[in-house]
Tab-separated table of C-alpha atoms and ligand atoms in Angstrom:
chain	number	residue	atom	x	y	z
A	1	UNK	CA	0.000	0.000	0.000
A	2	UNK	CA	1.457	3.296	-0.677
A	3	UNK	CA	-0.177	5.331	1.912
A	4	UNK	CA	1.195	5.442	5.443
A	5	UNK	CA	-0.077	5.095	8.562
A	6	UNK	CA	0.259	7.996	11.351
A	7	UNK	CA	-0.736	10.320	7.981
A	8	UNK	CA	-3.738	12.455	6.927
A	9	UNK	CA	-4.320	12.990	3.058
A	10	UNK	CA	-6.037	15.668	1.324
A	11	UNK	CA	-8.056	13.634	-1.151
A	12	UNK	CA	-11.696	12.586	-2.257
A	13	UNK	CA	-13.004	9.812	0.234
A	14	UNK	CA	-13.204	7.121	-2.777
A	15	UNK	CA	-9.853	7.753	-3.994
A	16	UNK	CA	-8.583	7.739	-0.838
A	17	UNK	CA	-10.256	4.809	0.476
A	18	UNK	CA	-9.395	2.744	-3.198
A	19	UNK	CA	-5.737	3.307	-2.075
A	20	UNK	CA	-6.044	1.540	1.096
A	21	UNK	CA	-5.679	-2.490	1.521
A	22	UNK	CA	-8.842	-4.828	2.107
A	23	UNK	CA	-9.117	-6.067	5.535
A	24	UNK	CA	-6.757	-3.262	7.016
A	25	UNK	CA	-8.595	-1.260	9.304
A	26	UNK	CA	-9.368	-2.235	12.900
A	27	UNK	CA	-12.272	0.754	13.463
A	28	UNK	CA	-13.719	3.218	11.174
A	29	UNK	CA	-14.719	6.338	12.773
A	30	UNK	CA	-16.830	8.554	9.901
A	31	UNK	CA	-18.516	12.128	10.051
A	32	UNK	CA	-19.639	12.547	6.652
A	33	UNK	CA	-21.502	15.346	5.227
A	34	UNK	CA	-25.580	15.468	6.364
A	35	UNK	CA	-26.601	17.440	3.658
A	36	UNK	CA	-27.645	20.185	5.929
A	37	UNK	CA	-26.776	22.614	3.560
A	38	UNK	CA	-23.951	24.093	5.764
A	39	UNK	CA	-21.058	24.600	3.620
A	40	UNK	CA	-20.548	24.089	0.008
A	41	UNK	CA	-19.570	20.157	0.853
A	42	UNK	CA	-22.299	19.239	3.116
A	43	UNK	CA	-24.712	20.823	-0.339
A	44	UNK	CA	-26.182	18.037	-2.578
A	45	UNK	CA	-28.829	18.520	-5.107
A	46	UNK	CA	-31.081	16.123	-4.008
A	47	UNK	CA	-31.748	13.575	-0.829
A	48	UNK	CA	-31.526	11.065	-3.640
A	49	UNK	CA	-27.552	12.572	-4.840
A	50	UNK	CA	-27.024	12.700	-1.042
A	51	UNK	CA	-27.829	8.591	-0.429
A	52	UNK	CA	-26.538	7.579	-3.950
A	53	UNK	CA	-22.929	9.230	-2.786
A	54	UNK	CA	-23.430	8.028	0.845
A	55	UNK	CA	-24.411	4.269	-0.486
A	56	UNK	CA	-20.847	4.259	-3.183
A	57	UNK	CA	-18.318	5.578	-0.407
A	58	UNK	CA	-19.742	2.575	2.055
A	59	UNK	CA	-19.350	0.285	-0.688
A	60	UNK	CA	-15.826	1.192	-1.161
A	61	UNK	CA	-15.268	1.502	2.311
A	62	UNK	CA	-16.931	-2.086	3.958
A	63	UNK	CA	-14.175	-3.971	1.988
A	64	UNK	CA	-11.153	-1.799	3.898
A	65	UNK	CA	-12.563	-3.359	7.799
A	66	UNK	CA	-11.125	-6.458	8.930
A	67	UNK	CA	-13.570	-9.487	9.369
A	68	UNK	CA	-13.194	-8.653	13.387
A	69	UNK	CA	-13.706	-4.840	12.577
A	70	UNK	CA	-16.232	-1.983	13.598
A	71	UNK	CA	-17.876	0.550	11.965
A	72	UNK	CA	-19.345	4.202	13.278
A	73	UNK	CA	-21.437	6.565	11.190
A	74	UNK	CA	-22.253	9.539	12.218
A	75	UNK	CA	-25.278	11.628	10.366
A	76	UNK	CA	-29.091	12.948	10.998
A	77	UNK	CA	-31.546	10.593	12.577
A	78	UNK	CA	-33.287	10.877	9.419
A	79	UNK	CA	-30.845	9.762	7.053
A	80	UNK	CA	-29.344	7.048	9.683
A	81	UNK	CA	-32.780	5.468	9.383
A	82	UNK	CA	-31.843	4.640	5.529
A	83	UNK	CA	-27.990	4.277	6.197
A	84	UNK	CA	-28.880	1.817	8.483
A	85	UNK	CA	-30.959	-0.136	5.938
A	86	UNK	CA	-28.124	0.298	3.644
A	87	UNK	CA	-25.905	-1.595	5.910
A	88	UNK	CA	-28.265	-4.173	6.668
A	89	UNK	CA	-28.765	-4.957	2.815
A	90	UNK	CA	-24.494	-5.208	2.901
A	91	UNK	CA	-24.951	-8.382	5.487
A	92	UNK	CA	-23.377	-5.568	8.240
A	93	UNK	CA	-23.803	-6.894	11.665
A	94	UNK	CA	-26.299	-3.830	13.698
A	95	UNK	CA	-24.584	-3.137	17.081
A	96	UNK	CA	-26.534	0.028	17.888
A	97	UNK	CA	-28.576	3.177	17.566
A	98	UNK	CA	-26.630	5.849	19.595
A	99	UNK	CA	-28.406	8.901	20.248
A	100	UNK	CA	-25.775	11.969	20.925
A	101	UNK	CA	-27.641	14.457	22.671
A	102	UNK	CA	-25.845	17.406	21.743
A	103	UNK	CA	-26.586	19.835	24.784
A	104	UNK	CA	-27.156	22.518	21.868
A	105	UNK	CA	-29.889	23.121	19.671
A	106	UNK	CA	-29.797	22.557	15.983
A	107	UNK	CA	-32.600	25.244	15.795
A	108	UNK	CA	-35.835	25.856	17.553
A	109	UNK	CA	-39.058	25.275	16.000
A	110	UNK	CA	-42.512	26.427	16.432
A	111	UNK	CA	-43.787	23.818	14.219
A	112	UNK	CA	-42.683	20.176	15.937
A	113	UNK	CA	-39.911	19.396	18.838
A	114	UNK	CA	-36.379	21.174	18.585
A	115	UNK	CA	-33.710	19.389	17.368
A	116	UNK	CA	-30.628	18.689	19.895
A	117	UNK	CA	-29.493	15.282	18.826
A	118	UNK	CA	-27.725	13.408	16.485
A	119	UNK	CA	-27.442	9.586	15.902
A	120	UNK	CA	-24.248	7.258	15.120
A	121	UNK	CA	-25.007	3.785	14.614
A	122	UNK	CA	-22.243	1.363	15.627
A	123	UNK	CA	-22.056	-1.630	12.937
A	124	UNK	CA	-19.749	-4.725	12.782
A	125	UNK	CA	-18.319	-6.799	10.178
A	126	UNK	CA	-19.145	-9.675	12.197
A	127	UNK	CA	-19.567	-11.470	15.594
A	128	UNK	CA	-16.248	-11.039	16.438
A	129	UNK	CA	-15.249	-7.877	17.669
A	130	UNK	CA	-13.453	-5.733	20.153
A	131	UNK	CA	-15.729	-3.943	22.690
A	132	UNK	CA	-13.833	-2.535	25.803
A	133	UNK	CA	-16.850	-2.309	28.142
A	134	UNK	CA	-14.796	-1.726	31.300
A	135	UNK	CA	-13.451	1.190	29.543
A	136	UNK	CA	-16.357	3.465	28.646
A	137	UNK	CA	-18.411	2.657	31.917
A	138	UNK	CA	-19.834	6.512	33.037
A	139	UNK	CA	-21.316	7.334	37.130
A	140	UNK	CA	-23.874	6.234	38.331
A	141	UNK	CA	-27.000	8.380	38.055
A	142	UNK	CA	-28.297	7.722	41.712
A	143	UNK	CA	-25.585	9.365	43.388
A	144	UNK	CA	-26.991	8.626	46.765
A	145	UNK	CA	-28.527	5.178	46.694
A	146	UNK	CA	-24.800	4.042	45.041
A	147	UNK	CA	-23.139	5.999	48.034
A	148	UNK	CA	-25.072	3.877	50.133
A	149	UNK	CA	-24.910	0.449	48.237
A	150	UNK	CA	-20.983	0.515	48.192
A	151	UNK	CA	-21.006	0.288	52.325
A	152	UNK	CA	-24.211	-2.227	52.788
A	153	UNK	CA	-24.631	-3.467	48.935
A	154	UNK	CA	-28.359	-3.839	47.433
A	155	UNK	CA	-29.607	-7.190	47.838
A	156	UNK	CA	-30.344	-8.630	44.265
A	157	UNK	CA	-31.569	-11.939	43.265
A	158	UNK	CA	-30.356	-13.244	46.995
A	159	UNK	CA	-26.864	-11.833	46.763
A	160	UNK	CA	-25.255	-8.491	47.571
A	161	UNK	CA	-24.619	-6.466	44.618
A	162	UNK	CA	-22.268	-3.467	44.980
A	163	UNK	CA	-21.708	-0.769	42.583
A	164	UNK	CA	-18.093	-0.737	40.829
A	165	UNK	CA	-16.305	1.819	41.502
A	166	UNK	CA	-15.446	3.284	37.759
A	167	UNK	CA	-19.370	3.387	37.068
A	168	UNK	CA	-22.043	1.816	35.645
A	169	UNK	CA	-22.236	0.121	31.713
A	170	UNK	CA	-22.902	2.874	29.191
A	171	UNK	CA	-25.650	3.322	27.497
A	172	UNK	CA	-26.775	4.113	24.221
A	173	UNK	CA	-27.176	8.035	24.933
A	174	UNK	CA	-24.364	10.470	25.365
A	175	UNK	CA	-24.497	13.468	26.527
A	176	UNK	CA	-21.658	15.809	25.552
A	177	UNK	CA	-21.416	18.874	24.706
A	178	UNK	CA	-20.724	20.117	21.329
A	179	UNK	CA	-18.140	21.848	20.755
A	180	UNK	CA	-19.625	25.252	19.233
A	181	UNK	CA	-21.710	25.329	22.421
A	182	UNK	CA	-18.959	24.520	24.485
A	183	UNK	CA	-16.508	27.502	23.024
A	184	UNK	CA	-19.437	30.073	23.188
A	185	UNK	CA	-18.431	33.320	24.545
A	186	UNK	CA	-21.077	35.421	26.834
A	187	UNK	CA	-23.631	33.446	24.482
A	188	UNK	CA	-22.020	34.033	21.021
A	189	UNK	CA	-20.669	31.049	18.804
A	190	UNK	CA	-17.179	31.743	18.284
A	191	UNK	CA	-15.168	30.977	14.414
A	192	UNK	CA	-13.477	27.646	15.267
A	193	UNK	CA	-11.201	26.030	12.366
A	194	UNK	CA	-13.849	23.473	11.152
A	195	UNK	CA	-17.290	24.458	10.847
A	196	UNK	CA	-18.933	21.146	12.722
A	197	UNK	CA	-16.210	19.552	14.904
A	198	UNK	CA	-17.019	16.512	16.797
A	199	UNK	CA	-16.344	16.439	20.816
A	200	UNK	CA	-13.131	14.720	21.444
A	201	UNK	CA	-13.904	12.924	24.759
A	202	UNK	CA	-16.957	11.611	22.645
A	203	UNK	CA	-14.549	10.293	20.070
A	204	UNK	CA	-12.225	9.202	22.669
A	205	UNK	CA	-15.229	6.745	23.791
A	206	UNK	CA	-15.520	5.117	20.604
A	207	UNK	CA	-11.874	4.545	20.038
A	208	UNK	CA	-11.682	3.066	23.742
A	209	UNK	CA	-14.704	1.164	23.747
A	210	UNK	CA	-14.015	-0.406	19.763
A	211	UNK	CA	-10.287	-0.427	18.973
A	212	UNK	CA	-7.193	-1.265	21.116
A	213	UNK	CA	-3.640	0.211	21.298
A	214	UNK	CA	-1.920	-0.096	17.905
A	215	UNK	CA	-5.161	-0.885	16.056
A	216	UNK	CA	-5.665	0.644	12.989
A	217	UNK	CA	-8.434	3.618	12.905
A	218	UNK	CA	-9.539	4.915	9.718
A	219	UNK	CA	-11.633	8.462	9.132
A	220	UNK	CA	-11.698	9.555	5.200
A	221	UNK	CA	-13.678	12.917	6.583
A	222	UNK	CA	-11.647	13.880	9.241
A	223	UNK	CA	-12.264	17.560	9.220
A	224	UNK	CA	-10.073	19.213	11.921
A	225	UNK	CA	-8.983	16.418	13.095
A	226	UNK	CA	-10.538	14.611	15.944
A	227	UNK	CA	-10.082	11.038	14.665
A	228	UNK	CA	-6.501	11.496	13.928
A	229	UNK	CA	-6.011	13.626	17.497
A	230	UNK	CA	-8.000	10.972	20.035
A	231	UNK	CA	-6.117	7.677	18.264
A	232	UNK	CA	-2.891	8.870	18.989
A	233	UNK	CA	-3.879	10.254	22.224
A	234	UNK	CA	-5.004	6.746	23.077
A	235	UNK	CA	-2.061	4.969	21.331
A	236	UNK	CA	-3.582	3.810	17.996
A	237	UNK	CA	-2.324	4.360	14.892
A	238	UNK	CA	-4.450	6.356	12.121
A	239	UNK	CA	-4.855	6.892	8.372
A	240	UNK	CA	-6.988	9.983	7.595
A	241	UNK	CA	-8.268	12.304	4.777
A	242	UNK	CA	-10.323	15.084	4.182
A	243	UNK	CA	-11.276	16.723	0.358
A	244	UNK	CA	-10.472	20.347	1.996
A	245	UNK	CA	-6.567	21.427	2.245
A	246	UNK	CA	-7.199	24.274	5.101
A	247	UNK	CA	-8.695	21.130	7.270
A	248	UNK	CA	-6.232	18.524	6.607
A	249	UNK	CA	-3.535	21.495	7.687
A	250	UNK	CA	-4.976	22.398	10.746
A	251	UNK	CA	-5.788	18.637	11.748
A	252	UNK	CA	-2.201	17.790	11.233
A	253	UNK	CA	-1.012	21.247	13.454
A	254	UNK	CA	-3.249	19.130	16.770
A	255	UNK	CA	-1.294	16.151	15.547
A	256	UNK	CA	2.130	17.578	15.929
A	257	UNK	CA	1.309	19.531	18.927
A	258	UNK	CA	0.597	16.411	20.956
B	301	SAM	C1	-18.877	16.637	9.390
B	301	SAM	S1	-17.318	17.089	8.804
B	301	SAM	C2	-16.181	16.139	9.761
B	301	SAM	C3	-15.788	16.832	11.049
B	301	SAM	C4	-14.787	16.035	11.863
B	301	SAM	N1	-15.356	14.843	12.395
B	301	SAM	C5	-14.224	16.848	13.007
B	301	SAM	O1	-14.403	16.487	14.171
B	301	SAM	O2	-13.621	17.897	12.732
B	301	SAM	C6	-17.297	16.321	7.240
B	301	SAM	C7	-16.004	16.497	6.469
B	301	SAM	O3	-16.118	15.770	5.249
B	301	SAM	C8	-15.316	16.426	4.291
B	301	SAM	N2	-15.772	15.979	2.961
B	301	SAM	C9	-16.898	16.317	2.298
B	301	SAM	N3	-16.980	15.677	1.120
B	301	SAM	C10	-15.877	14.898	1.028
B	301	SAM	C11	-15.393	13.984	0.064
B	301	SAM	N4	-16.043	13.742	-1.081
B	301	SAM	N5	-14.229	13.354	0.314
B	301	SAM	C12	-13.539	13.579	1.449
B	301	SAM	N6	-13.939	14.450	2.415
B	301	SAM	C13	-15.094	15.097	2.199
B	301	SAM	C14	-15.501	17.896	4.562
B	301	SAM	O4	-14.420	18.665	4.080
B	301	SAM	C15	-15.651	17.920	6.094
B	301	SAM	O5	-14.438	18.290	6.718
């Protein structure tokens, strides 16, 4: 293969991903465009331009996972619904629905609920795959009853269960902040050097929870470069890309700086 690991390309997602070896990647993290309309790449001309371009980069990408590999996609709840059919239809094993609840509105509406989420779903290539529970579990949400249960226990079932001290499993929600709402300054979204940035502690939990050190993650929309910035943080290696130079330059300036 001529591309290199620990590297982040400036190229189209299907060229890039046509360069890369069958069976080589461990995880695929992708934040694609959700045709929102919010810049000039996230602008198709039609929901069905949108899904025919979604459908050919999966195809090109499924190949790329190994057999024991893991899959993320990150979009609209709307068009997961048909991704996820998509992926069904491709023999894709369905792991889950994850709803991110952003902590940040999308927009308010008068008209039907605001929107503050988005959805990844969390496919595998098969049966046999890496899932770090023990290192995603989050606190407990009954801070007192747990307080109580790690000096007396709760009796379950006829034993005594008591909580574990890093937390309970995690769930299929997550609550994190995004990261315009999180850089807001006395209420005003601030310029940040990628338009829609994913939280990196929320990356950081998929990495943990689906990949383990020097497994290969893959992200051929890596923006500014969260993908590429929690994998080595966590002792992965990465191959990345991104159509947009100014991106792929200021996600490898976090890379360096680490
Ligand atoms: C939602 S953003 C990814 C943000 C990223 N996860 C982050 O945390 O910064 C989608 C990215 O896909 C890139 N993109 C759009 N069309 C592309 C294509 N055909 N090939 C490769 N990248 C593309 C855009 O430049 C944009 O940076």
């Amino acid at each position: 293969m001529i591309l290199k690991l620990n590297s982040i390309y400036t190229m189209d997602c299907i060229d890039f991903l046509n360069k890369i070896d069958d069976g080589f990647a461990d995880l695929a993290v992708l934040d694609p465009p959700y045709n929102m309309r919010k810049s000039d790449w996230d602008t198709f001309k039609s929901d069905k331009d949108f899904f025919d371009w979604t459908f050919s980069w999966i195809d090109v990408l499924l190949p790329k996972l190994k057999d024991t590999g893991s899959l993320y996609i990150f979009n609209t709840p709307y068009n997961c619904a048909f991704i996820l059919q998509y992926l069904v239809s491709k023999k894709m094993k369905f792991q889950n629905w994850i709803t991110w609840d952003k902590r940040d509105g999308l927009g308010a509406s008068k008209r039907k609920y605001s929107n503050g989420q988005e959805a990844i779903l969390f496919f595998t290539k098969s049966n046999r795959y890496t899932f770090n529970y023990e290192e995603i579990r989050v606190p407990y949400e009954s801070v007192e009853r747990m307080q109580a249960a790690e000096k007396t226990g709760i009796l379950k079932n006829g034993k005594r269960w008591y909580p574990n001290p890093n937390g309970r499993f995690c769930g299929e929600v997550w609550h994190f902040t995004s990261e315009r709402h999180k850089t807001k300054v006395n209420g005003k979204v601030q310029k940040l050097d990628h338009i829609t940035p994913k939280p990196l502690d929320l990356v950081e939990r998929i990495i943990k929870a689906s990949s383990n050190e020097k497994d290969i993650v893959l992200d051929c929309f890596v923006g500014g470069g969260t993908t590429a910035v929690s994998a080595k943080k966590l002792l992965r290696n990465f191959i990345c890309s991104d159509s947009k130079a100014e991106f792929v330059e200021a996600a490898k300036r976090k890379v360096k700086a680490l």
